[in-house]
GROMACS .gro file of C-alpha atoms in nm:
model
  212
    1UNK     CA    1   0.000   0.000   0.000
    2UNK     CA    2   0.136   0.340  -0.102
    3UNK     CA    3   0.189   0.571   0.197
    4UNK     CA    4  -0.005   0.900   0.199
    5UNK     CA    5   0.165   1.199   0.042
    6UNK     CA    6   0.316   1.436   0.293
    7UNK     CA    7   0.123   1.755   0.360
    8UNK     CA    8   0.378   2.038   0.350
    9UNK     CA    9   0.216   2.298   0.574
   10UNK     CA   10   0.276   2.672   0.598
   11UNK     CA   11   0.115   2.841   0.901
   12UNK     CA   12   0.026   3.209   0.854
   13UNK     CA   13  -0.083   3.382   1.176
   14UNK     CA   14   0.041   3.697   1.347
   15UNK     CA   15   0.030   3.542   1.696
   16UNK     CA   16   0.347   3.343   1.778
   17UNK     CA   17   0.168   3.144   2.049
   18UNK     CA   18  -0.096   3.031   1.801
   19UNK     CA   19   0.171   2.927   1.552
   20UNK     CA   20   0.362   2.741   1.822
   21UNK     CA   21   0.052   2.556   1.937
   22UNK     CA   22  -0.048   2.458   1.585
   23UNK     CA   23   0.303   2.346   1.495
   24UNK     CA   24   0.329   2.127   1.803
   25UNK     CA   25  -0.018   1.976   1.763
   26UNK     CA   26   0.001   1.916   1.390
   27UNK     CA   27   0.363   1.803   1.403
   28UNK     CA   28   0.241   1.489   1.577
   29UNK     CA   29   0.059   1.382   1.260
   30UNK     CA   30   0.268   1.150   1.043
   31UNK     CA   31   0.137   1.291   0.714
   32UNK     CA   32   0.199   1.657   0.807
   33UNK     CA   33   0.533   1.834   0.780
   34UNK     CA   34   0.547   2.197   0.893
   35UNK     CA   35   0.775   2.364   0.638
   36UNK     CA   36   0.739   2.722   0.754
   37UNK     CA   37   0.560   2.994   0.944
   38UNK     CA   38   0.472   3.354   0.867
   39UNK     CA   39   0.342   3.636   1.079
   40UNK     CA   40   0.200   3.832   0.788
   41UNK     CA   41   0.190   3.888   0.413
   42UNK     CA   42   0.556   3.981   0.360
   43UNK     CA   43   0.682   3.674   0.544
   44UNK     CA   44   0.435   3.452   0.363
   45UNK     CA   45   0.547   3.578   0.022
   46UNK     CA   46   0.913   3.544   0.117
   47UNK     CA   47   0.858   3.186   0.234
   48UNK     CA   48   0.668   3.087  -0.078
   49UNK     CA   49   0.906   3.252  -0.324
   50UNK     CA   50   1.214   3.103  -0.157
   51UNK     CA   51   1.080   2.748  -0.172
   52UNK     CA   52   1.229   2.464  -0.371
   53UNK     CA   53   1.011   2.188  -0.519
   54UNK     CA   54   1.094   1.973  -0.216
   55UNK     CA   55   1.017   2.241   0.044
   56UNK     CA   56   0.732   2.428  -0.123
   57UNK     CA   57   0.415   2.433   0.090
   58UNK     CA   58   0.118   2.262  -0.069
   59UNK     CA   59  -0.128   2.366   0.203
   60UNK     CA   60  -0.152   2.695   0.390
   61UNK     CA   61  -0.331   2.736   0.723
   62UNK     CA   62  -0.434   3.101   0.702
   63UNK     CA   63  -0.557   3.341   0.970
   64UNK     CA   64  -0.811   3.605   0.863
   65UNK     CA   65  -0.741   3.903   1.088
   66UNK     CA   66  -0.373   3.998   1.089
   67UNK     CA   67  -0.216   4.333   1.170
   68UNK     CA   68  -0.063   4.404   0.831
   69UNK     CA   69  -0.301   4.222   0.601
   70UNK     CA   70  -0.636   4.054   0.553
   71UNK     CA   71  -0.598   3.678   0.522
   72UNK     CA   72  -0.876   3.658   0.264
   73UNK     CA   73  -0.703   3.911   0.037
   74UNK     CA   74  -0.373   3.729   0.087
   75UNK     CA   75  -0.544   3.402  -0.006
   76UNK     CA   76  -0.660   3.544  -0.339
   77UNK     CA   77  -0.317   3.691  -0.413
   78UNK     CA   78  -0.129   3.371  -0.332
   79UNK     CA   79  -0.362   3.160  -0.545
   80UNK     CA   80  -0.321   3.397  -0.838
   81UNK     CA   81   0.052   3.316  -0.838
   82UNK     CA   82   0.032   2.959  -0.706
   83UNK     CA   83  -0.299   2.817  -0.838
   84UNK     CA   84  -0.222   2.462  -0.720
   85UNK     CA   85  -0.184   2.575  -0.358
   86UNK     CA   86  -0.459   2.470  -0.116
   87UNK     CA   87  -0.557   2.719   0.153
   88UNK     CA   88  -0.754   2.648   0.468
   89UNK     CA   89  -0.881   2.946   0.664
   90UNK     CA   90  -0.848   2.925   1.042
   91UNK     CA   91  -1.047   3.206   1.198
   92UNK     CA   92  -1.215   3.323   1.515
   93UNK     CA   93  -1.497   3.476   1.307
   94UNK     CA   94  -1.804   3.269   1.216
   95UNK     CA   95  -1.968   3.550   1.016
   96UNK     CA   96  -2.122   3.398   0.697
   97UNK     CA   97  -1.998   3.693   0.495
   98UNK     CA   98  -1.638   3.617   0.593
   99UNK     CA   99  -1.690   3.253   0.495
  100UNK     CA  100  -1.843   3.350   0.163
  101UNK     CA  101  -1.558   3.591   0.085
  102UNK     CA  102  -1.299   3.330   0.178
  103UNK     CA  103  -1.454   3.075  -0.058
  104UNK     CA  104  -1.477   3.336  -0.332
  105UNK     CA  105  -1.107   3.407  -0.283
  106UNK     CA  106  -1.037   3.040  -0.348
  107UNK     CA  107  -0.998   2.896   0.003
  108UNK     CA  108  -1.078   2.524   0.021
  109UNK     CA  109  -1.205   2.535   0.377
  110UNK     CA  110  -1.296   2.746   0.678
  111UNK     CA  111  -1.251   2.619   1.031
  112UNK     CA  112  -1.297   2.806   1.358
  113UNK     CA  113  -1.008   2.856   1.599
  114UNK     CA  114  -1.218   2.739   1.891
  115UNK     CA  115  -1.309   2.415   1.714
  116UNK     CA  116  -1.181   2.089   1.866
  117UNK     CA  117  -0.835   1.987   1.752
  118UNK     CA  118  -0.992   1.687   1.579
  119UNK     CA  119  -1.193   1.924   1.357
  120UNK     CA  120  -0.878   2.109   1.251
  121UNK     CA  121  -0.708   1.778   1.171
  122UNK     CA  122  -1.013   1.665   0.972
  123UNK     CA  123  -1.016   1.996   0.785
  124UNK     CA  124  -0.650   1.960   0.689
  125UNK     CA  125  -0.699   1.600   0.575
  126UNK     CA  126  -1.007   1.691   0.372
  127UNK     CA  127  -0.852   1.993   0.201
  128UNK     CA  128  -0.525   1.810   0.133
  129UNK     CA  129  -0.725   1.533  -0.035
  130UNK     CA  130  -0.889   1.784  -0.267
  131UNK     CA  131  -1.214   1.835  -0.077
  132UNK     CA  132  -1.378   2.131   0.092
  133UNK     CA  133  -1.429   2.161   0.466
  134UNK     CA  134  -1.647   2.397   0.670
  135UNK     CA  135  -1.680   2.387   1.046
  136UNK     CA  136  -2.028   2.255   1.137
  137UNK     CA  137  -2.121   2.584   1.305
  138UNK     CA  138  -2.006   2.777   1.000
  139UNK     CA  139  -2.185   2.561   0.744
  140UNK     CA  140  -2.506   2.576   0.946
  141UNK     CA  141  -2.509   2.955   0.936
  142UNK     CA  142  -2.387   2.981   0.578
  143UNK     CA  143  -2.641   2.749   0.419
  144UNK     CA  144  -2.932   2.877   0.624
  145UNK     CA  145  -2.915   3.200   0.425
  146UNK     CA  146  -3.228   3.238   0.209
  147UNK     CA  147  -3.033   3.322  -0.108
  148UNK     CA  148  -2.678   3.193  -0.091
  149UNK     CA  149  -2.442   3.359  -0.337
  150UNK     CA  150  -2.224   3.166  -0.580
  151UNK     CA  151  -1.877   3.099  -0.447
  152UNK     CA  152  -1.675   3.144  -0.767
  153UNK     CA  153  -1.378   3.378  -0.750
  154UNK     CA  154  -1.378   3.677  -0.990
  155UNK     CA  155  -1.121   3.498  -1.211
  156UNK     CA  156  -1.327   3.176  -1.212
  157UNK     CA  157  -1.638   3.375  -1.308
  158UNK     CA  158  -1.438   3.539  -1.587
  159UNK     CA  159  -1.323   3.203  -1.720
  160UNK     CA  160  -1.673   3.054  -1.695
  161UNK     CA  161  -1.809   3.348  -1.896
  162UNK     CA  162  -1.541   3.298  -2.161
  163UNK     CA  163  -1.625   2.927  -2.183
  164UNK     CA  164  -1.989   3.021  -2.231
  165UNK     CA  165  -1.883   3.243  -2.522
  166UNK     CA  166  -1.719   2.945  -2.689
  167UNK     CA  167  -1.356   3.023  -2.608
  168UNK     CA  168  -1.104   2.741  -2.566
  169UNK     CA  169  -0.866   2.710  -2.273
  170UNK     CA  170  -0.578   2.810  -2.501
  171UNK     CA  171  -0.763   3.123  -2.616
  172UNK     CA  172  -0.863   3.214  -2.259
  173UNK     CA  173  -0.503   3.171  -2.144
  174UNK     CA  174  -0.385   3.402  -2.421
  175UNK     CA  175  -0.651   3.664  -2.344
  176UNK     CA  176  -0.579   3.661  -1.969
  177UNK     CA  177  -0.201   3.631  -2.012
  178UNK     CA  178  -0.181   3.314  -1.802
  179UNK     CA  179  -0.075   2.957  -1.875
  180UNK     CA  180  -0.314   2.697  -2.014
  181UNK     CA  181  -0.242   2.492  -1.702
  182UNK     CA  182  -0.369   2.779  -1.486
  183UNK     CA  183  -0.691   2.798  -1.688
  184UNK     CA  184  -0.736   2.421  -1.655
  185UNK     CA  185  -0.683   2.446  -1.278
  186UNK     CA  186  -0.955   2.710  -1.258
  187UNK     CA  187  -1.185   2.494  -1.472
  188UNK     CA  188  -1.142   2.204  -1.229
  189UNK     CA  189  -1.215   2.436  -0.936
  190UNK     CA  190  -1.532   2.565  -1.106
  191UNK     CA  191  -1.652   2.208  -1.162
  192UNK     CA  192  -1.581   2.116  -0.801
  193UNK     CA  193  -1.762   2.419  -0.657
  194UNK     CA  194  -2.068   2.386  -0.883
  195UNK     CA  195  -2.090   2.008  -0.852
  196UNK     CA  196  -2.029   1.953  -1.223
  197UNK     CA  197  -1.909   1.612  -1.344
  198UNK     CA  198  -1.791   1.641  -1.705
  199UNK     CA  199  -1.674   1.895  -1.960
  200UNK     CA  200  -2.003   1.889  -2.153
  201UNK     CA  201  -2.197   1.984  -1.839
  202UNK     CA  202  -1.943   2.257  -1.764
  203UNK     CA  203  -1.997   2.414  -2.106
  204UNK     CA  204  -2.375   2.382  -2.068
  205UNK     CA  205  -2.367   2.565  -1.734
  206UNK     CA  206  -2.129   2.827  -1.876
  207UNK     CA  207  -2.365   2.897  -2.167
  208UNK     CA  208  -2.667   2.919  -1.935
  209UNK     CA  209  -2.488   3.164  -1.705
  210UNK     CA  210  -2.382   3.376  -2.002
  211UNK     CA  211  -2.748   3.409  -2.101
  212UNK     CA  212  -2.854   3.522  -1.749
   0.00000   0.00000   0.00000
């Protein structure tokens, strides 16, 4: 049996005690390797840009409220440069609007800081495996809204619109000045968020949304 891939974790939080506690707790998990910490945006960028393929984080545990930056804005910026990165928000705020904005920014999960340690571990496992995780208290409030908003990021919405207009991934990549791989990554994210199975259904949804 093939052993699970190592989760290379970057912890971004402006409280050293929080980072220490998370590193110690998560360091006990055999599949998790803490490869760095950051107290804010500048440190996070420096850590990401200095990484080698062997040390590059593949999952970021991101705080929302930091002194020099907003974790949600930092999430969107990091994913614009590193689209394969998976980001899990760890926050003390259970406001549905924060959750919605985090998902729009591209975060794969949102877990509360006061959640049991087992929930944080489950969230990391789920996000690392390609899924989406919301704390039970968060999901209860979010999906009780009478008219939940779509959770596509602005770039994903832009790509979905272009698909609905009949543009290929290669053409979209050229128009947006990004790689075809980046466009394909966004397409997979759109399918995951909207519960779409195949490419034909993706195009159908894209065309329908273009008509709205």
